[in-house]
Short mmCIF file of C-alpha atoms in Angstrom, two decimals:
data_model
loop_
_atom_site.label_atom_id
_atom_site.label_comp_id
_atom_site.label_asym_id
_atom_site.label_seq_id
_atom_site.Cartn_x
_atom_site.Cartn_y
_atom_site.Cartn_z
CA MET H 12 18.90 7.17 -15.74
CA ILE H 13 19.57 6.22 -11.87
CA ILE H 14 21.35 3.75 -10.13
CA MET H 15 19.98 3.27 -6.29
CA ASN H 16 20.65 0.43 -4.24
CA THR H 17 22.69 -1.88 -6.85
CA ARG H 18 19.88 -1.36 -8.73
CA ILE H 19 19.82 0.67 -12.80
CA TYR H 20 16.25 2.78 -13.18
CA GLU H 21 15.47 3.88 -16.68
CA ILE H 22 13.02 6.78 -15.31
CA ASP H 23 10.24 6.02 -17.83
CA TYR H 24 7.32 6.58 -15.18
CA SER H 25 6.60 8.96 -12.18
CA ILE H 26 8.82 10.14 -9.89
CA ALA H 27 6.44 9.56 -6.53
CA ARG H 28 5.06 6.06 -8.38
CA TYR H 29 9.32 5.51 -8.57
CA TYR H 30 9.50 6.14 -4.46
CA VAL H 31 5.70 3.96 -3.79
CA ASP H 32 7.84 0.89 -6.24
CA GLU H 33 11.11 1.87 -4.09
CA PHE H 34 9.18 1.49 -0.44
CA TYR H 35 7.97 -2.01 -1.10
CA PHE H 36 10.92 -2.80 -2.62
CA SER H 37 12.90 -2.47 0.66
CA ASN H 38 10.55 -3.97 2.96
CA VAL H 39 8.74 -6.87 0.97
CA THR H 40 12.01 -8.62 1.99
CA LYS H 41 11.38 -8.26 5.62
CA LEU H 42 8.89 -10.63 5.39
CA GLU H 43 9.69 -14.07 5.46
CA ALA H 44 8.12 -17.23 2.55
CA GLY H 45 5.37 -18.29 2.88
CA ARG H 46 3.96 -16.07 5.28
CA CYS H 47 0.15 -14.94 3.73
CA VAL H 48 -0.31 -11.41 2.86
CA LEU H 49 -3.30 -9.51 1.50
CA ASP H 50 -3.23 -7.07 -1.12
CA LEU H 51 -6.26 -4.59 -0.57
CA GLY H 52 -6.69 -2.34 -3.49
CA GLY H 53 -4.58 -3.84 -5.68
CA HIS H 54 -4.05 -5.76 -8.84
CA LYS H 55 -2.74 -9.05 -9.29
CA THR H 56 -2.38 -8.16 -13.08
CA TYR H 57 -2.01 -4.77 -14.98
CA LYS H 58 0.92 -3.40 -12.26
CA ARG H 59 0.69 0.40 -12.03
CA GLY H 60 4.36 0.39 -11.37
CA ARG H 61 7.68 -2.07 -11.02
CA PHE H 62 6.68 -3.58 -7.95
CA ASN H 63 5.15 -6.61 -8.14
CA ILE H 64 4.80 -9.25 -5.07
CA GLU H 65 4.29 -11.80 -6.90
CA LYS H 66 7.90 -12.45 -7.72
CA TYR H 67 8.10 -12.87 -3.49
CA PRO H 68 8.05 -16.55 -2.10
CA LEU H 69 4.69 -15.04 -0.32
CA GLN H 70 0.72 -16.72 -0.45
CA VAL H 71 -1.15 -13.63 -1.75
CA THR H 72 -4.72 -12.68 -1.81
CA TYR H 73 -5.99 -9.41 -3.65
CA ALA H 74 -8.98 -7.93 -2.42
CA ASN H 75 -10.46 -5.02 -4.41
CA LEU H 76 -13.63 -3.13 -5.34
CA VAL H 77 -13.93 -4.33 -8.36
CA ASN H 78 -13.56 -7.32 -9.88
CA ASN H 79 -10.61 -6.85 -12.79
CA ASN H 80 -7.06 -7.30 -12.89
CA GLY H 81 -6.91 -10.44 -10.89
CA THR H 82 -9.47 -9.60 -7.86
CA ASP H 83 -9.81 -13.08 -5.57
CA ILE H 84 -12.01 -11.38 -3.21
CA GLN H 85 -14.37 -8.43 -4.13
CA CYS H 86 -15.01 -6.09 -1.31
CA ASP H 87 -15.59 -2.59 0.23
CA GLY H 88 -12.23 -2.73 2.38
CA ALA H 89 -14.36 -1.91 5.06
CA GLN H 90 -16.13 -4.76 5.11
CA ILE H 91 -13.47 -7.86 4.40
CA PRO H 92 -15.27 -10.67 4.02
CA ILE H 93 -12.14 -12.53 5.97
CA GLN H 94 -12.03 -14.33 9.26
CA SER H 95 -9.92 -12.56 11.52
CA GLY H 96 -6.61 -13.11 12.39
CA VAL H 97 -5.84 -14.61 8.69
CA PHE H 98 -3.06 -12.59 7.30
CA ASP H 99 1.18 -12.46 8.39
CA ALA H 100 1.30 -8.48 6.47
CA VAL H 101 -1.27 -6.43 4.61
CA ILE H 102 0.00 -4.09 2.21
CA CYS H 103 -2.18 -1.23 0.73
CA SER H 104 -0.84 1.20 -1.93
CA GLN H 105 -2.19 4.20 -2.93
CA MET H 106 -5.41 3.46 -2.12
CA LEU H 107 -6.29 5.08 1.54
CA GLU H 108 -7.30 8.95 -0.15
CA HIS H 109 -9.37 7.34 -2.24
CA VAL H 110 -11.61 6.11 0.48
CA PRO H 111 -13.95 8.95 2.97
CA GLU H 112 -13.23 7.59 5.81
CA PRO H 113 -10.10 6.01 6.07
CA ALA H 114 -10.12 4.99 9.77
CA LEU H 115 -12.91 2.22 8.69
CA ILE H 116 -10.29 0.38 6.39
CA LEU H 117 -8.00 0.51 8.77
CA GLN H 118 -9.61 -0.96 11.88
CA GLU H 119 -10.04 -3.14 9.21
CA ILE H 120 -6.91 -4.10 7.97
CA TYR H 121 -6.46 -4.63 12.18
CA ARG H 122 -8.96 -7.53 12.45
CA VAL H 123 -7.74 -9.38 9.31
CA LEU H 124 -3.93 -8.91 10.52
CA LYS H 125 -2.71 -12.20 12.60
CA PRO H 126 -1.35 -10.55 16.15
CA GLY H 127 2.00 -9.08 15.18
CA GLY H 128 1.10 -8.74 11.57
CA CYS H 129 2.82 -6.02 9.40
CA LEU H 130 1.11 -3.61 7.48
CA LEU H 131 2.91 -2.16 4.28
CA ALA H 132 0.57 1.14 3.19
CA THR H 133 1.72 3.83 0.75
CA VAL H 134 -0.45 7.39 0.99
CA PRO H 135 0.04 10.49 -1.52
CA PHE H 136 0.44 13.50 0.16
CA LEU H 137 1.96 16.46 -1.59
CA PHE H 138 0.26 15.27 -5.45
CA ARG H 139 -2.36 15.75 -7.39
CA ILE H 140 -6.36 14.83 -7.15
CA HIS H 141 -6.89 12.71 -9.16
CA GLY H 142 -9.37 9.69 -10.17
CA ASP H 143 -9.65 6.01 -9.68
CA PRO H 144 -12.96 7.51 -9.37
CA TYR H 145 -12.50 9.38 -6.56
CA ASP H 146 -10.37 11.12 -4.73
CA TYR H 147 -10.64 12.12 -0.88
CA ASN H 148 -8.12 13.46 1.34
CA ARG H 149 -4.60 14.54 2.02
CA PHE H 150 -3.26 13.72 5.96
CA THR H 151 -0.07 14.22 7.06
CA ASP H 152 2.41 11.88 8.91
CA ARG H 153 0.39 12.90 12.25
CA TYR H 154 -2.42 12.07 11.75
CA TRP H 155 -1.49 8.40 10.07
CA GLN H 156 0.42 7.98 13.15
CA SER H 157 -2.40 9.33 15.32
CA LEU H 158 -5.14 7.27 13.50
CA LEU H 159 -2.99 3.80 13.36
CA GLU H 160 -1.92 4.03 16.76
CA LYS H 161 -5.47 4.55 18.02
CA THR H 162 -6.36 1.28 15.77
CA GLY H 163 -4.03 -0.40 17.97
CA PHE H 164 -0.99 -0.62 15.60
CA ILE H 165 2.27 -0.32 17.54
CA ASP H 166 5.69 -0.14 16.35
CA VAL H 167 4.48 2.74 13.82
CA LEU H 168 7.24 3.72 11.30
CA ILE H 169 6.39 6.99 8.65
CA GLU H 170 8.88 7.18 6.12
CA LYS H 171 8.60 10.27 4.01
CA GLN H 172 9.09 9.81 0.72
CA GLY H 173 9.73 11.82 -2.32
CA SER H 174 11.81 15.53 -2.77
CA PHE H 175 11.12 19.21 -3.50
CA TYR H 176 10.15 18.18 -7.21
CA THR H 177 7.90 14.89 -5.82
#
């Protein structure tokens, strides 16, 4: 059992997923109620961790390559069929390692965000290669910092997760 931030967790899933969930629990509360959020690559049902954005007072749209688990928009993340500047925030959780060119996805995320919008994203670094259906890359924090700034994002904050065993 782990007690963190006054929440008690029974660890019955991976420590890596625990840190991903903690990142979203800590940051989603910074979004004001009623904001429009795109969950790119997310699932409305059959979520993988404990974090569930549906429990927050936000207007969430789910976009995914596959049309299951509650997808609102079926699309490739590099070509989101939404006009520019629609979303206040985009969540992109553990997806960018599954695309051959993450820069294209980030450009599209930037396009659909309103000016001043927020991207909350997680990507693995020291984690086993896994399917879903493909796994293409692991990049350093310097790569992400550079790519995000090159794309146009400002105030980029990269938080390292985990420890020696994760």
